[in-house]
């Protein structure tokens, strides 16, 4: 039996690649205007990097990572997210000593062993943005603003911004206790995961996808009502800056995100168009992570966008081929083919998009192929034409035809097609 790709791990075929290229190029263009530089990080890292940063009792670390020992017995993991690696690279290369390197973006595949469905895959792709060593609330607002500008540039419809604050260790510790007390009262109704995490990491219940836990969460105390004065002030300031940029948002005190490292402002861009997989992107501040991973104590914020979900939301025509000319060279006969082959290469080097038929098919078959390839023009080189010292050029859209002398043919074609 033919070998198939692994479940939840998909090919991206040429007919949708235009959309991917569009998303990537818009990201590069917009992010560089905001002062971001691209960084490329490995797909494989030591397992410890992720278990320490994402949190031992998160779904990602408990259930979703692709982890295996390599041939030396070293435990490795296919990255489930990018932030930990960017922070690791920042620390490893001492980039804090280089003031020009503070704002980064990266894109590429991530791996999570989840149940595959529309908008949820086991290999998926993210665009990630990370900012280090800046803790002004203005930076939080600008990061969110840039995410929205990017989505708007791609004309992604009906995006809603959800905003929350995860506080700081000072306000989270006492809050954890009151949440744990609440969960103690309803412990029989919790799913088995939440029962287990009730004491070690009670906040995880807000991220639980089980219905019955969702109902309990509605009545649970929320961190947003227990922020310390500093966090309260900080959150207000982020909102004020967003107001100054005319960004609309909904406060969502139940949004905790799936990773433990967040603090203070967190956010998600949500759409009603993707069913249960409604988050197009999300992120927030993670001030403690760099220090926790052994680096300098520098604040950080950022976000990740799911590329598959973006592609699902793009207009059908987005990323379609540009209206530039495409030439098909049809050669009829051995002599014509000998002349046509180097001519095709020369035209390509001159900047034209050119295809030919290699199989000596009939003119009718070659014209059919030219049509399939959406060629705008076909150059017909036949032995008869060669004898006359001309080639026939057909304009496929206008259905017109003309003879062009072989002498000076390249210049003539460039003049017509470039
Ligand atoms: P969700 O709540 O949908 O599981 P998440 O909170 O796990 O999302 P993040 O870890 O914040 O997601 O990743 C950022 C973005 O990456 C998500 O908003 C989503 O668009 C995308 N994403 C996450 N997991 C997957 C997946 N398995 N398949 C496709 N896209 C994904
Ligand atoms: Mg998830």
XYZ file of C-alpha atoms and ligand atoms in Angstrom:
450
model
C 0.000 0.000 0.000
C 1.221 3.503 -0.796
C 2.643 5.389 2.173
C 0.523 8.281 3.365
C 1.503 11.305 5.452
C 0.988 11.123 9.223
C -2.502 12.025 10.477
C -2.799 15.742 11.211
C 0.397 16.501 9.279
C -0.449 17.982 5.922
C 1.104 18.809 2.588
C 0.658 22.315 1.262
C 0.037 21.947 -2.449
C 0.951 24.518 -5.106
C -2.641 25.694 -5.562
C -2.688 27.185 -2.041
C 0.965 28.120 -1.725
C 0.162 31.567 -3.165
C -1.870 32.252 -0.020
C 0.997 31.190 2.224
C 3.428 33.389 0.331
C 1.034 36.313 0.611
C 0.720 35.873 4.392
C 4.493 35.589 4.777
C 5.246 38.621 2.637
C 2.659 40.808 4.379
C 4.108 39.754 7.756
C 7.628 40.654 6.667
C 6.533 44.005 5.239
C 4.408 45.127 8.193
C 6.661 43.834 10.969
C 9.791 45.417 9.519
C 7.999 48.787 9.446
C 7.470 48.398 13.187
C 11.189 47.696 13.664
C 11.155 43.894 13.890
C 13.969 41.688 12.607
C 13.664 38.092 11.523
C 15.282 35.374 13.612
C 15.371 31.692 12.599
C 15.467 29.110 15.317
C 15.705 25.302 15.314
C 12.713 22.994 15.162
C 14.291 20.536 17.612
C 15.301 21.526 21.155
C 16.089 19.849 24.445
C 12.800 18.798 26.062
C 13.676 20.649 29.235
C 13.428 24.007 27.446
C 9.722 23.526 26.841
C 8.741 21.675 30.008
C 10.350 24.380 32.136
C 8.980 27.372 30.250
C 5.491 26.298 29.140
C 4.747 24.661 32.502
C 4.735 21.005 33.580
C 0.972 20.906 34.161
C -0.169 22.526 30.918
C -1.956 20.475 28.229
C 0.937 21.087 25.871
C 3.576 19.581 28.156
C 1.363 16.893 29.704
C -0.235 15.556 26.534
C 0.814 17.183 23.318
C 4.589 17.261 22.850
C 6.442 15.079 20.358
C 9.253 13.952 22.628
C 11.793 11.211 21.998
C 15.327 10.201 22.964
C 17.833 10.597 20.117
C 20.533 8.039 19.377
C 22.609 9.273 22.314
C 19.696 9.067 24.710
C 19.287 12.858 24.849
C 15.611 13.766 25.344
C 14.476 16.031 22.500
C 11.181 17.678 21.554
C 9.801 18.965 18.270
C 8.949 22.519 19.208
C 5.294 23.056 20.202
C 5.773 26.855 20.176
C 8.504 29.364 19.390
C 8.788 31.763 22.317
C 10.960 29.506 24.477
C 13.443 29.033 21.625
C 13.668 32.748 20.841
C 14.332 33.457 24.510
C 16.934 30.680 24.606
C 18.663 32.127 21.533
C 18.593 35.634 23.036
C 20.251 34.361 26.192
C 22.713 32.052 24.435
C 24.000 34.771 22.085
C 23.970 37.467 24.780
C 21.796 39.674 22.599
C 20.976 41.889 25.593
C 24.426 43.389 24.952
C 23.302 44.424 21.474
C 20.779 47.246 21.854
C 19.772 47.036 18.178
C 18.322 43.576 18.802
C 15.131 43.807 20.819
C 12.256 43.059 18.438
C 12.069 39.729 16.629
C 9.750 37.764 14.430
C 9.970 34.222 13.164
C 7.738 31.793 11.292
C 7.621 28.072 10.760
C 6.154 24.719 11.777
C 5.123 23.744 15.316
C 4.138 20.278 16.541
C 1.409 19.306 18.990
C -0.190 15.887 19.346
C -3.798 17.117 19.397
C -6.970 15.679 17.869
C -6.850 16.757 14.223
C -9.874 18.715 12.971
C -10.556 21.853 10.958
C -8.134 24.528 12.174
C -6.293 22.087 14.458
C -3.438 19.953 13.196
C -0.420 18.083 14.565
C 2.040 20.005 12.429
C 0.859 23.587 12.065
C 2.576 26.874 11.363
C 2.905 30.031 13.364
C 4.169 33.530 12.898
C 5.697 34.678 16.165
C 6.588 38.122 17.406
C 8.704 38.741 20.511
C 9.903 41.989 22.140
C 12.512 41.969 24.895
C 13.689 44.451 27.519
C 10.715 46.805 27.224
C 8.071 46.930 29.912
C 6.215 50.139 29.103
C 2.472 49.525 28.608
C 2.854 51.450 25.363
C 4.786 48.455 24.020
C 1.936 46.067 24.928
C -0.492 48.342 23.094
C 1.784 48.606 20.066
C 2.282 44.845 19.830
C -1.502 44.339 19.877
C -1.957 47.149 17.369
C 0.582 45.558 15.007
C -1.268 42.218 15.187
C -4.502 43.964 14.203
C -2.844 45.985 11.426
C -1.467 42.727 10.030
C -4.879 41.000 10.111
C -6.518 44.034 8.551
C -3.936 44.195 5.774
C -4.866 40.593 4.925
C -8.557 41.592 5.063
C -9.331 38.907 7.661
C -12.994 39.508 8.507
C -14.769 39.860 11.862
C -11.797 39.882 14.204
C -12.493 40.641 17.863
C -9.784 41.456 20.352
C -10.075 39.878 23.809
C -8.007 41.353 26.602
C -7.153 40.212 30.118
C -4.523 40.672 32.772
C -2.796 37.712 34.403
C -1.368 39.944 37.137
C 2.042 39.392 38.689
C 3.289 36.852 41.264
C 2.245 39.299 44.012
C -1.414 39.250 43.089
C -1.505 35.739 41.659
C -0.392 33.954 44.823
C -3.248 35.122 47.086
C -5.682 34.711 44.176
C -4.596 31.122 43.606
C -5.628 30.396 47.163
C -9.137 31.799 46.753
C -9.529 29.927 43.458
C -8.304 26.711 45.089
C -10.858 27.247 47.888
C -13.637 27.649 45.323
C -12.514 24.520 43.470
C -12.403 22.588 46.745
C -16.147 23.261 47.107
C -16.929 21.869 43.662
C -14.214 19.233 43.455
C -16.605 16.349 42.715
C -17.776 18.082 39.549
C -14.289 18.701 38.136
C -12.898 16.634 35.273
C -10.025 14.332 36.202
C -7.378 16.718 34.809
C -8.712 19.635 36.817
C -9.002 17.507 39.968
C -5.336 16.718 39.610
C -4.308 20.315 38.824
C -6.607 21.839 41.441
C -3.796 22.358 43.921
C -0.693 22.422 41.752
C -2.005 24.837 39.099
C -5.650 25.836 39.703
C -5.623 28.542 37.000
C -5.478 25.780 34.365
C -9.211 25.198 34.883
C -9.910 28.350 32.875
C -8.246 26.678 29.878
C -10.091 23.351 30.317
C -12.099 22.337 27.268
C -14.487 19.982 29.175
C -18.082 21.348 29.214
C -18.811 20.676 32.863
C -15.646 22.549 33.923
C -16.664 25.418 31.631
C -19.890 25.796 33.660
C -17.981 25.847 36.948
C -15.609 28.457 35.583
C -18.510 30.855 34.996
C -18.957 31.179 38.760
C -15.283 31.051 39.730
C -13.463 34.096 41.103
C -11.342 35.798 38.423
C -7.848 37.210 38.718
C -8.883 40.473 37.067
C -10.849 41.350 40.217
C -7.850 40.591 42.429
C -5.086 42.576 40.724
C -2.593 44.444 42.909
C -2.465 48.221 42.561
C 0.535 48.179 40.243
C -1.008 45.605 37.897
C -4.312 47.458 37.948
C -2.535 50.684 36.961
C -0.509 48.905 34.303
C -3.606 47.326 32.744
C -5.428 50.662 32.723
C -2.473 52.214 30.957
C -2.455 49.506 28.257
C -6.171 50.151 27.701
C -5.590 53.920 27.512
C -2.897 53.437 24.877
C -5.186 51.135 22.901
C -7.901 53.800 23.111
C -5.431 56.349 21.739
C -4.963 54.073 18.704
C -8.748 53.612 18.349
C -8.432 49.859 18.989
C -11.675 48.244 20.188
C -11.439 45.391 22.694
C -13.522 43.180 24.952
C -12.332 42.462 28.461
C -12.386 38.691 28.969
C -11.471 37.791 32.566
C -11.752 34.055 31.775
C -8.995 34.007 29.176
C -5.813 32.552 30.691
C -3.990 31.185 27.596
C -2.537 27.687 27.375
C 0.947 28.451 28.689
C 2.030 29.187 32.232
C 4.597 31.880 31.559
C 2.239 34.806 30.978
C 1.821 37.740 33.327
C -0.021 41.063 33.112
C -1.622 41.871 29.750
C -2.692 38.894 27.612
C -4.816 38.988 24.479
C -6.389 36.907 21.748
C -7.706 37.745 18.295
C -10.926 35.760 17.900
C -13.211 35.136 14.946
C -16.695 33.558 14.883
C -15.944 32.054 11.453
C -13.839 29.051 12.509
C -16.171 27.168 14.843
C -14.507 25.879 17.998
C -11.045 26.825 16.747
C -11.811 30.512 17.166
C -8.410 31.973 18.093
C -6.455 33.271 15.126
C -3.645 34.473 17.329
C -2.810 35.376 20.868
C -0.093 36.406 23.208
C 0.860 38.606 26.083
C 3.565 39.612 28.475
C 5.964 37.046 29.939
C 8.329 39.083 32.074
C 9.703 36.247 34.186
C 10.621 33.773 31.464
C 14.080 35.001 30.528
C 15.302 34.894 34.114
C 13.660 31.510 34.653
C 15.615 30.122 31.698
C 18.883 31.334 33.192
C 19.204 34.674 31.412
C 19.147 38.301 32.527
C 15.987 39.512 34.276
C 14.452 41.276 31.267
C 10.761 41.793 30.567
C 9.177 40.473 27.384
C 5.964 40.406 25.405
C 4.794 38.919 22.112
C 2.214 36.912 20.221
C 1.734 33.923 17.924
C -0.556 33.711 14.923
C -1.814 30.391 13.566
C -1.122 30.404 9.842
C -3.539 27.591 8.890
C -6.414 29.460 10.516
C -5.402 32.621 8.665
C -5.325 30.751 5.358
C -8.835 29.362 6.042
C -10.067 32.925 6.537
C -8.430 34.441 3.465
C -10.513 35.452 0.488
C -10.571 32.780 -2.255
C -8.691 34.970 -4.674
C -6.027 36.105 -2.224
C -2.525 35.230 -3.367
C -3.646 34.337 -6.921
C -1.100 34.672 -9.723
C -0.407 38.235 -10.781
C -1.642 39.423 -14.178
C 1.789 39.252 -15.760
C 2.422 37.709 -19.181
C 3.247 34.029 -19.432
C 4.662 32.687 -22.667
C 4.363 29.125 -23.930
C 6.718 28.066 -26.706
C 5.239 25.368 -28.948
C 7.840 23.628 -31.108
C 6.744 21.473 -34.034
C 9.408 19.224 -35.463
C 12.958 18.329 -34.491
C 14.636 21.396 -36.002
C 12.180 23.714 -34.284
C 12.738 21.966 -30.963
C 16.514 22.353 -31.264
C 16.094 26.078 -31.867
C 13.318 26.503 -29.295
C 15.088 24.879 -26.339
C 17.943 27.424 -25.971
C 15.567 30.248 -26.924
C 13.315 29.384 -23.949
C 16.284 29.581 -21.572
C 17.397 32.902 -23.042
C 13.923 34.394 -22.625
C 13.763 33.244 -19.000
C 17.127 34.852 -18.295
C 15.790 38.044 -19.876
C 13.032 38.078 -17.270
C 10.053 36.464 -18.990
C 7.991 33.601 -17.564
C 8.286 30.856 -20.162
C 7.243 27.228 -20.445
C 7.621 24.749 -23.300
C 6.536 21.260 -24.243
C 9.307 18.662 -24.086
C 7.430 15.769 -25.599
C 6.916 16.645 -29.273
C 3.153 16.619 -29.010
C 0.801 17.852 -31.739
C 0.073 21.557 -32.015
C -3.433 20.917 -30.722
C -2.108 19.128 -27.612
C 0.459 21.853 -27.000
C -2.178 24.572 -27.288
C -4.317 22.698 -24.783
C -1.443 22.571 -22.346
C -0.728 26.297 -22.880
C -4.358 26.933 -22.003
C -4.136 24.821 -18.827
C -1.042 26.755 -17.780
C -2.943 30.005 -18.388
C -0.348 31.192 -20.887
C -1.150 34.678 -22.186
C 0.875 34.143 -25.364
C 2.053 31.164 -27.399
C 5.047 31.315 -29.696
C 4.756 28.689 -32.421
C 8.014 27.500 -33.942
C 7.450 25.025 -36.773
C 9.819 23.672 -39.391
C 7.817 25.620 -42.024
C 8.155 28.836 -40.082
C 11.896 28.247 -39.630
C 12.281 27.836 -43.386
C 10.543 31.187 -43.830
C 12.685 32.793 -41.086
C 9.723 33.658 -38.843
C 7.834 32.504 -35.742
C 4.113 32.839 -35.115
C 2.971 34.577 -31.996
C -0.570 34.054 -30.752
C -2.176 36.316 -28.192
C -4.426 33.937 -26.250
C -6.651 36.590 -24.721
C -7.242 38.642 -27.852
C -7.186 35.547 -30.132
C -4.938 37.387 -32.590
C -1.878 36.111 -34.371
C 1.184 37.718 -35.984
C 4.452 36.654 -37.567
C 7.691 37.857 -36.041
C 11.035 37.554 -37.912
C 13.524 35.225 -36.207
C 16.116 37.922 -36.682
C 15.798 40.040 -33.512
C 13.101 37.718 -32.078
C 14.181 38.069 -28.440
C 14.060 41.875 -28.548
C 10.661 41.763 -30.229
C 9.263 39.364 -27.595
C 10.644 41.430 -24.732
C 9.081 44.542 -26.219
C 5.668 42.875 -26.401
C 5.653 40.882 -23.182
C 7.671 42.700 -20.560
P -6.319 26.881 21.011
O -7.015 27.500 22.169
O -7.076 27.024 19.729
O -5.846 25.504 21.269
P -3.755 27.833 21.830
O -4.088 28.712 22.971
O -3.288 26.455 22.093
O -5.002 27.776 20.799
P -1.329 29.218 21.183
O -0.460 28.230 21.825
O -1.513 30.529 21.797
O -2.758 28.553 20.872
O -0.887 29.417 19.670
C -1.220 30.588 18.925
C -2.060 30.269 17.718
O -1.588 29.123 17.034
C -3.502 29.932 18.019
O -4.249 31.099 18.210
C -3.916 29.167 16.785
O -4.271 30.062 15.747
C -2.667 28.463 16.409
N -2.705 27.052 16.837
C -2.478 26.540 18.066
N -2.565 25.201 18.069
C -2.851 24.846 16.782
C -3.056 23.597 16.107
N -2.953 22.435 16.748
N -3.335 23.618 14.782
C -3.432 24.778 14.108
N -3.235 25.980 14.672
C -2.954 26.022 15.998
Mg -4.273 24.602 22.264
